[in-house]
Coordinates of C-alpha atoms in Angstrom, one line a residue:
Chain E
M4 CA 61.9 -29.1 -31.2
K5 CA 59.3 -29.9 -34.2
K6 CA 57.9 -27.4 -36.9
F7 CA 54.7 -28.1 -38.8
R8 CA 52.9 -26.1 -41.0
V9 CA 49.1 -26.1 -40.9
Y10 CA 47.6 -25.1 -44.3
V11 CA 44.0 -23.3 -44.0
T12 CA 41.7 -22.8 -47.3
Y13 CA 38.2 -22.1 -47.9
K14 CA 35.7 -24.7 -48.3
P15 CA 35.1 -25.3 -51.9
S16 CA 31.5 -24.2 -51.2
V17 CA 32.5 -20.8 -50.2
F18 CA 32.9 -17.7 -52.5
D19 CA 36.4 -16.4 -52.6
P20 CA 36.3 -12.8 -53.1
Q21 CA 39.9 -12.2 -52.8
G22 CA 41.0 -14.9 -55.1
D23 CA 38.6 -14.0 -57.5
T24 CA 39.7 -10.0 -57.6
I25 CA 43.3 -11.1 -57.9
T26 CA 42.3 -13.3 -60.9
D27 CA 40.3 -10.3 -62.5
A28 CA 43.7 -8.3 -61.6
A29 CA 45.8 -10.7 -63.5
K30 CA 43.6 -10.6 -66.6
D31 CA 43.3 -6.8 -66.3
L32 CA 47.2 -7.1 -66.6
G33 CA 46.9 -9.1 -69.7
Y34 CA 47.5 -13.0 -68.3
Q35 CA 44.6 -14.4 -70.1
T36 CA 46.2 -17.8 -69.4
I37 CA 45.1 -17.4 -65.7
Q38 CA 42.3 -19.9 -65.3
A39 CA 42.1 -19.2 -61.5
I40 CA 43.8 -18.0 -58.4
H41 CA 42.7 -19.3 -55.1
V42 CA 44.1 -17.6 -52.0
G43 CA 45.0 -19.6 -48.5
K44 CA 47.0 -19.0 -45.5
F45 CA 49.6 -21.0 -43.6
F46 CA 50.7 -21.2 -39.9
D47 CA 54.6 -22.4 -39.2
I48 CA 54.3 -23.7 -35.8
E49 CA 57.4 -24.5 -33.7
V50 CA 56.8 -26.8 -31.1
D51 CA 58.7 -28.9 -28.1
D52 CA 58.3 -32.4 -28.5
S53 CA 59.6 -33.5 -25.4
E54 CA 56.4 -35.3 -24.1
G55 CA 55.7 -36.5 -27.5
T56 CA 52.5 -34.5 -27.8
A57 CA 53.6 -32.0 -30.5
A58 CA 51.3 -33.4 -33.2
Q59 CA 48.5 -33.5 -31.1
T60 CA 49.1 -29.7 -29.9
V61 CA 49.0 -28.8 -33.4
E62 CA 45.4 -30.4 -34.1
E63 CA 44.1 -29.1 -31.1
L64 CA 45.7 -25.5 -31.7
A65 CA 44.1 -25.9 -35.1
E66 CA 40.8 -26.7 -33.8
K67 CA 40.2 -24.5 -31.3
L68 CA 42.3 -21.2 -32.5
L69 CA 43.6 -21.2 -36.4
V70 CA 40.4 -22.4 -38.1
N71 CA 37.2 -21.4 -38.6
F72 CA 34.9 -24.6 -39.6
N73 CA 32.0 -22.6 -40.8
L74 CA 34.1 -21.5 -43.6
E75 CA 37.6 -23.3 -43.9
V76 CA 39.4 -26.7 -43.9
Y77 CA 42.7 -27.4 -43.2
R78 CA 45.5 -30.0 -43.2
Y79 CA 48.5 -29.8 -41.6
E80 CA 52.7 -31.8 -42.2
Q81 CA 55.4 -32.0 -40.4
L82 CA 58.3 -29.5 -41.9
G83 CA 61.2 -30.9 -39.9
E84 CA 63.1 -31.2 -36.9
D85 CA 65.9 -29.5 -34.7
Chain L
M30 CA 46.6 -26.8 -67.5
K31 CA 48.9 -26.5 -65.0
K32 CA 48.9 -25.8 -61.2
F33 CA 51.3 -23.4 -58.9
R34 CA 51.4 -22.7 -55.3
V35 CA 53.2 -19.6 -54.6
Y36 CA 54.0 -19.1 -50.8
V37 CA 54.6 -15.6 -49.4
T38 CA 56.3 -15.2 -46.0
Y39 CA 57.5 -11.8 -44.3
K40 CA 61.0 -11.2 -44.5
P41 CA 63.0 -12.6 -41.2
S42 CA 63.8 -9.2 -40.5
V43 CA 59.9 -8.1 -40.3
F44 CA 58.0 -7.8 -37.1
D45 CA 55.1 -10.6 -37.1
P46 CA 52.4 -9.3 -35.2
Q47 CA 50.3 -11.8 -36.0
G48 CA 52.3 -14.6 -35.5
D49 CA 53.1 -13.4 -32.0
T50 CA 49.6 -12.7 -31.1
I51 CA 48.5 -16.3 -31.9
T52 CA 51.7 -17.6 -30.2
D53 CA 50.5 -15.8 -26.9
A54 CA 46.9 -17.1 -27.6
A55 CA 48.1 -20.3 -27.7
K56 CA 50.3 -20.2 -24.2
D57 CA 47.2 -18.6 -22.8
L58 CA 45.2 -21.7 -23.7
G59 CA 47.8 -23.6 -21.7
Y60 CA 49.8 -24.7 -24.8
Q61 CA 53.3 -23.7 -23.0
T62 CA 55.2 -26.2 -25.5
I63 CA 54.6 -23.9 -28.7
Q64 CA 57.9 -22.0 -28.8
A65 CA 56.6 -19.8 -32.1
I66 CA 53.9 -19.4 -34.7
H67 CA 54.3 -17.7 -38.1
V68 CA 51.8 -16.6 -40.4
G69 CA 52.3 -16.8 -44.3
K70 CA 49.7 -16.8 -47.2
F71 CA 49.7 -18.7 -50.5
F72 CA 48.0 -18.5 -53.9
D73 CA 47.0 -21.8 -56.0
I74 CA 47.1 -20.7 -59.3
E75 CA 45.7 -22.4 -62.7
V76 CA 47.3 -21.1 -65.7
D77 CA 47.0 -22.6 -69.1
D78 CA 50.1 -23.7 -70.4
S79 CA 49.9 -24.4 -74.3
E80 CA 52.4 -21.7 -74.6
G81 CA 54.8 -22.9 -72.4
T82 CA 54.9 -19.9 -70.5
A83 CA 53.1 -20.9 -67.3
A84 CA 55.9 -20.6 -64.7
Q85 CA 57.5 -17.6 -66.0
T86 CA 53.6 -15.9 -66.1
V87 CA 53.7 -17.2 -62.3
E88 CA 56.9 -15.4 -61.5
E89 CA 55.7 -12.4 -63.2
L90 CA 52.5 -12.3 -61.4
A91 CA 54.1 -13.0 -58.1
E92 CA 56.5 -9.7 -58.8
K93 CA 53.9 -7.4 -60.0
L94 CA 50.7 -8.6 -57.8
L95 CA 51.2 -10.8 -55.2
V96 CA 54.3 -9.8 -53.1
N97 CA 55.3 -6.9 -51.4
F98 CA 59.0 -6.8 -51.9
N99 CA 59.1 -4.4 -49.2
L100 CA 58.2 -7.0 -46.4
E101 CA 57.7 -10.1 -48.1
V102 CA 59.7 -12.9 -49.8
Y103 CA 58.2 -15.8 -51.9
R104 CA 58.8 -18.9 -53.7
Y105 CA 56.3 -21.3 -55.7
E106 CA 56.1 -25.1 -56.5
Q107 CA 54.3 -26.8 -59.4
L108 CA 51.4 -28.7 -57.8
G109 CA 50.1 -30.8 -60.6
E110 CA 48.6 -30.7 -64.1
D111 CA 45.6 -31.8 -65.8

């Protein structure tokens, strides 16, 4: 079994209201050294690789299920193997 | 300026409905090799380090603002430096 992590973030051109809200909250708490905070999500995927298709499966899943290509971009990495 | 990434995940003991829902959806799409999918979030933080307090600031922010310790655990890493 292989483990992959898919990182999904907003496109740079897309407004990140959550990130901006958290940045403001941090400054309200007195953390003036904070310049910016951006929010993303990730998916840890455990996939059987006996047929050698694990990476392809992860890419297909990202494109069909996990990522909204109008707003988001993604990249993935293999975390490990059991 | 330094960049940090804070990873926030559910505690192992906490039920991850979103992860389970996505796992079921993946199997419905025919991806039977998927064993499990877990969802997490991350925060990319840009912080001025002229006072040498960047890491401490990130930890304090995580504990005060970014993490719900009843349900979640976190770790962070430095991504880079401008």
